[in-house]
Short mmCIF file of C-alpha atoms in Angstrom, two decimals:
data_model
loop_
_atom_site.label_atom_id
_atom_site.label_comp_id
_atom_site.label_asym_id
_atom_site.label_seq_id
_atom_site.Cartn_x
_atom_site.Cartn_y
_atom_site.Cartn_z
CA MET A 1188 46.35 -29.60 34.31
CA SER A 1189 47.30 -26.08 33.41
CA SER A 1190 45.86 -23.27 35.42
CA ARG A 1191 42.88 -21.32 34.27
CA ARG A 1192 43.83 -18.58 31.94
CA SER A 1193 43.13 -14.98 32.81
CA SER A 1194 39.58 -14.27 33.80
CA ARG A 1195 39.40 -11.16 31.70
CA SER A 1196 36.49 -12.59 29.85
CA ARG A 1197 34.43 -13.03 32.99
CA GLN A 1198 34.66 -9.41 34.03
CA SER A 1199 33.05 -8.30 30.84
CA GLY A 1200 32.31 -4.79 32.01
CA SER A 1201 35.44 -3.78 33.84
CA SER A 1202 38.25 -4.91 31.57
CA ARG A 1203 37.16 -4.25 28.04
CA ILE A 1204 39.74 -3.97 25.35
CA SER A 1205 39.62 -0.39 24.15
CA ASP A 1206 38.53 0.37 20.64
CA ASP A 1207 41.95 1.83 20.04
CA GLN A 1208 43.54 -1.50 20.71
CA ILE A 1209 41.07 -3.20 18.43
CA SER A 1210 41.91 -0.90 15.54
CA ASP A 1211 45.55 -1.39 16.38
CA LEU A 1212 45.11 -5.13 16.06
CA VAL A 1213 43.20 -4.71 12.83
CA SER A 1214 45.97 -2.65 11.32
CA LYS A 1215 48.53 -5.16 12.57
CA LEU A 1216 46.65 -7.90 10.79
CA GLN A 1217 46.30 -5.75 7.73
CA HIS A 1218 50.04 -5.30 7.66
CA LEU A 1219 50.63 -9.03 7.84
CA ILE A 1220 48.49 -9.95 4.90
CA PRO A 1221 50.26 -9.47 1.55
CA GLU A 1222 47.02 -8.72 -0.26
CA LEU A 1223 46.21 -5.80 1.96
CA ARG A 1224 49.66 -4.49 2.66
CA ARG A 1225 49.74 -2.80 -0.73
CA ARG A 1226 46.73 -0.69 0.10
CA ARG A 1227 48.34 1.31 2.83
CA SER A 1228 45.30 3.52 3.27
CA ASP A 1229 43.19 2.94 6.36
CA LYS A 1230 40.12 2.59 4.20
CA VAL A 1231 40.06 -1.15 4.61
CA SER A 1232 37.23 -2.13 6.90
CA ALA A 1233 37.75 -4.44 9.84
CA SER A 1234 35.51 -7.10 8.37
CA LYS A 1235 37.43 -6.98 5.09
CA VAL A 1236 40.67 -7.46 6.98
CA LEU A 1237 39.21 -10.44 8.82
CA GLN A 1238 37.92 -11.88 5.59
CA GLU A 1239 41.28 -11.60 3.89
CA THR A 1240 42.89 -13.05 6.98
CA CYS A 1241 40.73 -16.15 6.62
CA ASN A 1242 41.76 -16.51 3.00
CA TYR A 1243 45.39 -16.01 3.87
CA ILE A 1244 45.29 -18.64 6.61
CA ARG A 1245 43.63 -21.10 4.26
CA ASN A 1246 46.37 -20.48 1.72
CA LEU A 1247 49.05 -21.04 4.31
CA HIS A 1248 47.42 -24.31 5.37
CA ARG A 1249 47.36 -25.38 1.75
CA GLU A 1250 51.03 -24.51 1.38
CA VAL A 1251 51.89 -26.61 4.41
CA ASP A 1252 49.96 -29.48 2.81
CA ASP A 1253 51.79 -29.12 -0.49
CA LEU A 1254 55.18 -28.81 1.10
CA SER A 1255 54.53 -31.84 3.30
CA ASP A 1256 53.69 -33.76 0.18
CA ARG A 1257 56.84 -32.69 -1.60
CA LEU A 1258 59.00 -33.31 1.44
CA SER A 1259 57.63 -36.81 1.76
CA GLU A 1260 58.45 -37.54 -1.86
CA LEU A 1261 61.89 -36.00 -1.73
CA LEU A 1262 62.88 -37.71 1.49
CA ALA A 1263 61.83 -41.12 0.26
CA SER A 1264 63.47 -40.76 -3.11
CA THR A 1265 66.77 -42.42 -3.67
CA ASP A 1266 67.96 -40.20 -6.50
CA ASP A 1267 71.35 -38.93 -5.61
CA ASN A 1268 70.90 -35.58 -7.26
CA SER A 1269 73.34 -33.77 -5.06
CA ALA A 1270 75.62 -34.22 -2.09
CA GLU A 1271 73.60 -31.71 -0.15
CA ALA A 1272 70.42 -33.68 -0.63
CA ALA A 1273 72.14 -36.88 0.46
CA ILE A 1274 73.46 -35.20 3.57
CA ILE A 1275 70.07 -33.83 4.51
CA ARG A 1276 68.48 -37.23 4.01
CA SER A 1277 70.98 -39.03 6.12
CA LEU A 1278 70.68 -36.42 8.89
CA LEU A 1279 66.98 -37.08 9.00
CA ASN A 1280 67.47 -40.84 9.10
CA TYR A 1281 66.14 -41.59 5.67
CA MET B 1017 47.58 -9.26 32.80
CA ALA B 1018 46.54 -5.77 33.97
CA SER B 1019 43.28 -4.62 32.58
CA ALA B 1020 44.26 -1.01 32.12
CA ASP B 1021 47.23 -1.29 29.77
CA LYS B 1022 47.16 -4.66 28.12
CA LEU B 1023 50.38 -5.49 26.39
CA ILE B 1024 49.60 -7.09 23.09
CA ASN B 1025 52.62 -9.01 22.02
CA THR B 1026 52.76 -10.71 18.67
CA ASP B 1027 56.48 -11.28 18.41
CA VAL B 1028 57.58 -14.65 17.13
CA PRO B 1029 60.94 -16.38 17.49
CA GLU B 1030 63.55 -16.36 14.76
CA LYS B 1031 63.33 -18.71 11.81
CA ASP B 1032 66.07 -20.98 13.11
CA VAL B 1033 64.02 -21.84 16.17
CA PHE B 1034 61.32 -23.15 13.88
CA ALA B 1035 63.88 -24.92 11.73
CA LEU B 1036 65.47 -26.65 14.68
CA HIS B 1037 62.18 -27.91 16.05
CA PHE B 1038 61.05 -29.14 12.67
CA LEU B 1039 64.27 -30.93 11.81
CA ARG B 1040 64.32 -32.61 15.18
CA SER B 1041 60.73 -33.66 14.76
CA LEU B 1042 61.41 -35.03 11.29
CA SER B 1043 64.40 -37.05 12.35
CA ASN B 1044 62.41 -38.48 15.25
CA LEU B 1045 59.76 -39.72 12.87
CA ARG B 1046 62.04 -42.42 11.61
CA THR B 1047 63.49 -43.49 14.92
CA GLN B 1048 60.12 -43.74 16.63
CA ASN B 1049 58.73 -46.70 14.72
CA PRO B 1050 61.62 -48.88 13.70
CA LEU B 1051 59.46 -51.97 13.20
CA ASN B 1052 56.62 -50.15 11.55
CA SER B 1053 58.06 -48.69 8.40
CA PRO B 1054 55.41 -46.32 7.01
CA ASP B 1055 55.64 -47.50 3.45
CA LYS B 1056 52.38 -45.97 2.39
CA SER B 1057 53.10 -42.51 1.11
CA ILE B 1058 49.88 -41.14 2.50
CA ASP B 1059 50.95 -42.12 5.99
CA ARG B 1060 54.32 -40.50 5.46
CA VAL B 1061 52.73 -37.27 4.32
CA ARG B 1062 50.32 -37.26 7.23
CA LYS B 1063 53.14 -37.75 9.71
CA ILE B 1064 55.25 -35.03 8.17
CA LYS B 1065 52.32 -32.65 8.20
CA LYS B 1066 51.62 -33.39 11.81
CA ALA B 1067 55.30 -32.94 12.68
CA ALA B 1068 55.18 -29.58 10.94
CA TYR B 1069 52.25 -28.33 13.02
CA VAL B 1070 53.45 -29.75 16.31
CA SER B 1071 56.98 -28.45 15.91
CA MET B 1072 55.60 -25.06 14.88
CA ALA B 1073 53.46 -24.94 18.01
CA ARG B 1074 56.44 -25.84 20.17
CA ALA B 1075 58.70 -23.29 18.50
CA ALA B 1076 56.02 -20.65 18.94
CA GLY B 1077 56.03 -21.11 22.69
CA GLY B 1078 54.17 -24.33 23.37
CA ASN B 1079 51.64 -23.69 26.10
CA SER B 1080 52.26 -19.99 26.39
CA ARG B 1081 49.98 -19.07 23.48
CA LEU B 1082 46.35 -20.10 23.25
CA TRP B 1083 46.51 -21.32 19.68
CA SER B 1084 49.63 -23.41 20.19
CA ARG B 1085 48.23 -24.88 23.38
CA ALA B 1086 45.04 -25.89 21.57
CA LEU B 1087 47.02 -27.32 18.68
CA LEU B 1088 49.20 -29.43 20.94
CA ARG B 1089 46.20 -30.68 22.87
CA ARG B 1090 44.51 -31.67 19.66
CA ALA B 1091 47.62 -33.49 18.50
CA ALA B 1092 47.94 -35.33 21.80
CA LYS B 1093 44.28 -36.31 21.64
CA ASP B 1094 44.83 -37.77 18.19
CA ASP B 1095 47.63 -39.90 19.52
CA ASN B 1096 45.49 -41.25 22.33
CA LYS B 1097 42.55 -42.29 20.24
CA SER B 1098 42.44 -45.65 21.95
CA VAL B 1099 41.67 -44.16 25.37
CA ARG B 1100 38.03 -44.99 25.85
CA PHE B 1101 37.07 -43.63 29.26
CA SER B 1102 37.56 -40.07 28.15
CA ARG B 1103 34.03 -40.18 26.83
CA ARG B 1104 32.41 -40.72 30.22
CA LYS B 1105 34.24 -38.01 32.10
CA ARG B 1106 33.17 -34.50 31.32
CA LYS B 1107 36.41 -32.84 30.37
CA VAL B 1108 37.16 -29.46 31.86
CA THR B 1109 38.01 -27.13 29.08
CA TRP B 1110 38.88 -23.52 29.33
CA LYS B 1111 36.55 -22.52 26.62
CA ILE B 1112 34.37 -19.63 27.55
CA SER B 1113 30.75 -20.49 26.99
CA SER B 1114 29.41 -18.60 24.02
CA LYS B 1115 27.02 -16.71 26.24
CA ARG B 1116 29.84 -15.14 28.22
CA ARG B 1117 31.86 -14.54 25.12
CA ARG B 1118 29.08 -12.57 23.50
CA SER B 1119 29.22 -9.94 26.18
CA ASN B 1120 32.11 -8.33 24.34
CA GLN B 1121 30.48 -8.15 20.94
CA ARG B 1122 31.67 -5.86 18.23
CA ALA B 1123 29.69 -4.79 15.20
CA PRO B 1124 27.74 -7.75 13.79
CA VAL B 1125 29.50 -7.73 10.45
CA VAL B 1126 32.83 -7.96 12.23
CA GLU B 1127 31.56 -10.75 14.43
CA GLU B 1128 30.46 -12.71 11.38
CA ALA B 1129 33.92 -12.56 9.87
CA ALA B 1130 35.43 -13.33 13.28
CA GLU B 1131 33.31 -16.47 13.46
CA ARG B 1132 34.87 -17.79 10.28
CA LEU B 1133 38.28 -16.95 11.65
CA ARG B 1134 37.51 -18.89 14.81
CA ASN B 1135 37.17 -22.05 12.78
CA LEU B 1136 40.59 -21.57 11.27
CA VAL B 1137 42.67 -20.63 14.26
CA PRO B 1138 43.29 -23.46 16.75
CA GLY B 1139 41.43 -22.82 19.98
CA GLY B 1140 39.62 -19.91 18.43
CA GLY B 1141 36.22 -21.17 19.47
CA GLY B 1142 36.66 -20.00 23.04
CA MET B 1143 38.27 -16.68 22.36
CA GLU B 1144 36.80 -13.27 22.62
CA THR B 1145 37.17 -11.28 19.42
CA SER B 1146 40.07 -9.06 20.35
CA LYS B 1147 42.00 -11.99 21.80
CA LEU B 1148 41.19 -13.91 18.65
CA MET B 1149 42.78 -11.20 16.56
CA GLU B 1150 45.90 -11.12 18.66
CA GLU B 1151 46.24 -14.89 18.48
CA THR B 1152 45.57 -14.79 14.75
CA ALA B 1153 48.38 -12.33 14.14
CA HIS B 1154 50.77 -14.56 16.03
CA TYR B 1155 49.47 -17.68 14.31
CA ILE B 1156 49.91 -16.16 10.87
CA LYS B 1157 53.47 -15.12 11.60
CA CYS B 1158 54.34 -18.59 12.85
CA LEU B 1159 52.64 -20.30 9.92
CA SER B 1160 54.59 -18.25 7.41
CA MET B 1161 57.84 -19.02 9.28
CA GLN B 1162 57.01 -22.69 9.13
CA VAL B 1163 56.28 -22.45 5.41
CA LYS B 1164 59.62 -20.73 4.85
CA VAL B 1165 61.46 -23.44 6.75
CA MET B 1166 59.75 -26.19 4.79
CA GLN B 1167 60.43 -24.43 1.52
CA CYS B 1168 64.12 -24.18 2.37
CA LEU B 1169 64.22 -27.86 3.13
CA VAL B 1170 62.49 -28.72 -0.13
CA ASP B 1171 64.91 -26.50 -2.00
CA GLY B 1172 67.87 -28.13 -0.32
CA LEU B 1173 66.63 -31.56 -1.23
CA SER B 1174 65.88 -30.63 -4.83
CA GLN B 1175 69.29 -29.18 -5.55
CA LYS B 1176 70.93 -30.47 -8.65
#
């Protein structure tokens, strides 16, 4: 199977991630989440960022669900609403 | 990975990489089971959803990221549900035991939120908090790429 991944976690004392890098990651996450991107101030706490991240991920999962649903319907439909749609369907073997 | 200056990379491939993987995956869905036409819509949806996640994981780098590796393993496990002996053997996972993981604890309120995040990000359960955040950033970027690709496809199919 695949090799063990880096043993950073085992050497808990010697190879800590610095707090700087943590806050860098937090701000990276903050930047990615639409909700928090508007509030450009650094007043957003790390736990708030993580919380919003959870919500954002759940929303994205839900979107994937919805889009899968719609795709399934659209691919199976036989309405010839446009040439483009027909082409896409035939490319995908439907 | 050097311990002194860890490079935290959260770059994701371009959208067309995701599109290519997804389209390929979708077209394979139909050619895989020629005798077994999935007439039930719920099966179709489930297969499309799975294709979306698997192709996203592959586009994102397959085994080179922790979350995509975990996702692909999970998907492969689902496919091999009929394999019975896997229960007897103790599988070797590369999850860190929670005891070891706790040695890098942050503030408790952060850890609480991180715990919820662990349940959402594939493979999160074995990750130390800072690694979890890095993987999360990458995961979010890939998820939103995948959503964009699927939206484009839906738009293309709904054109009048």
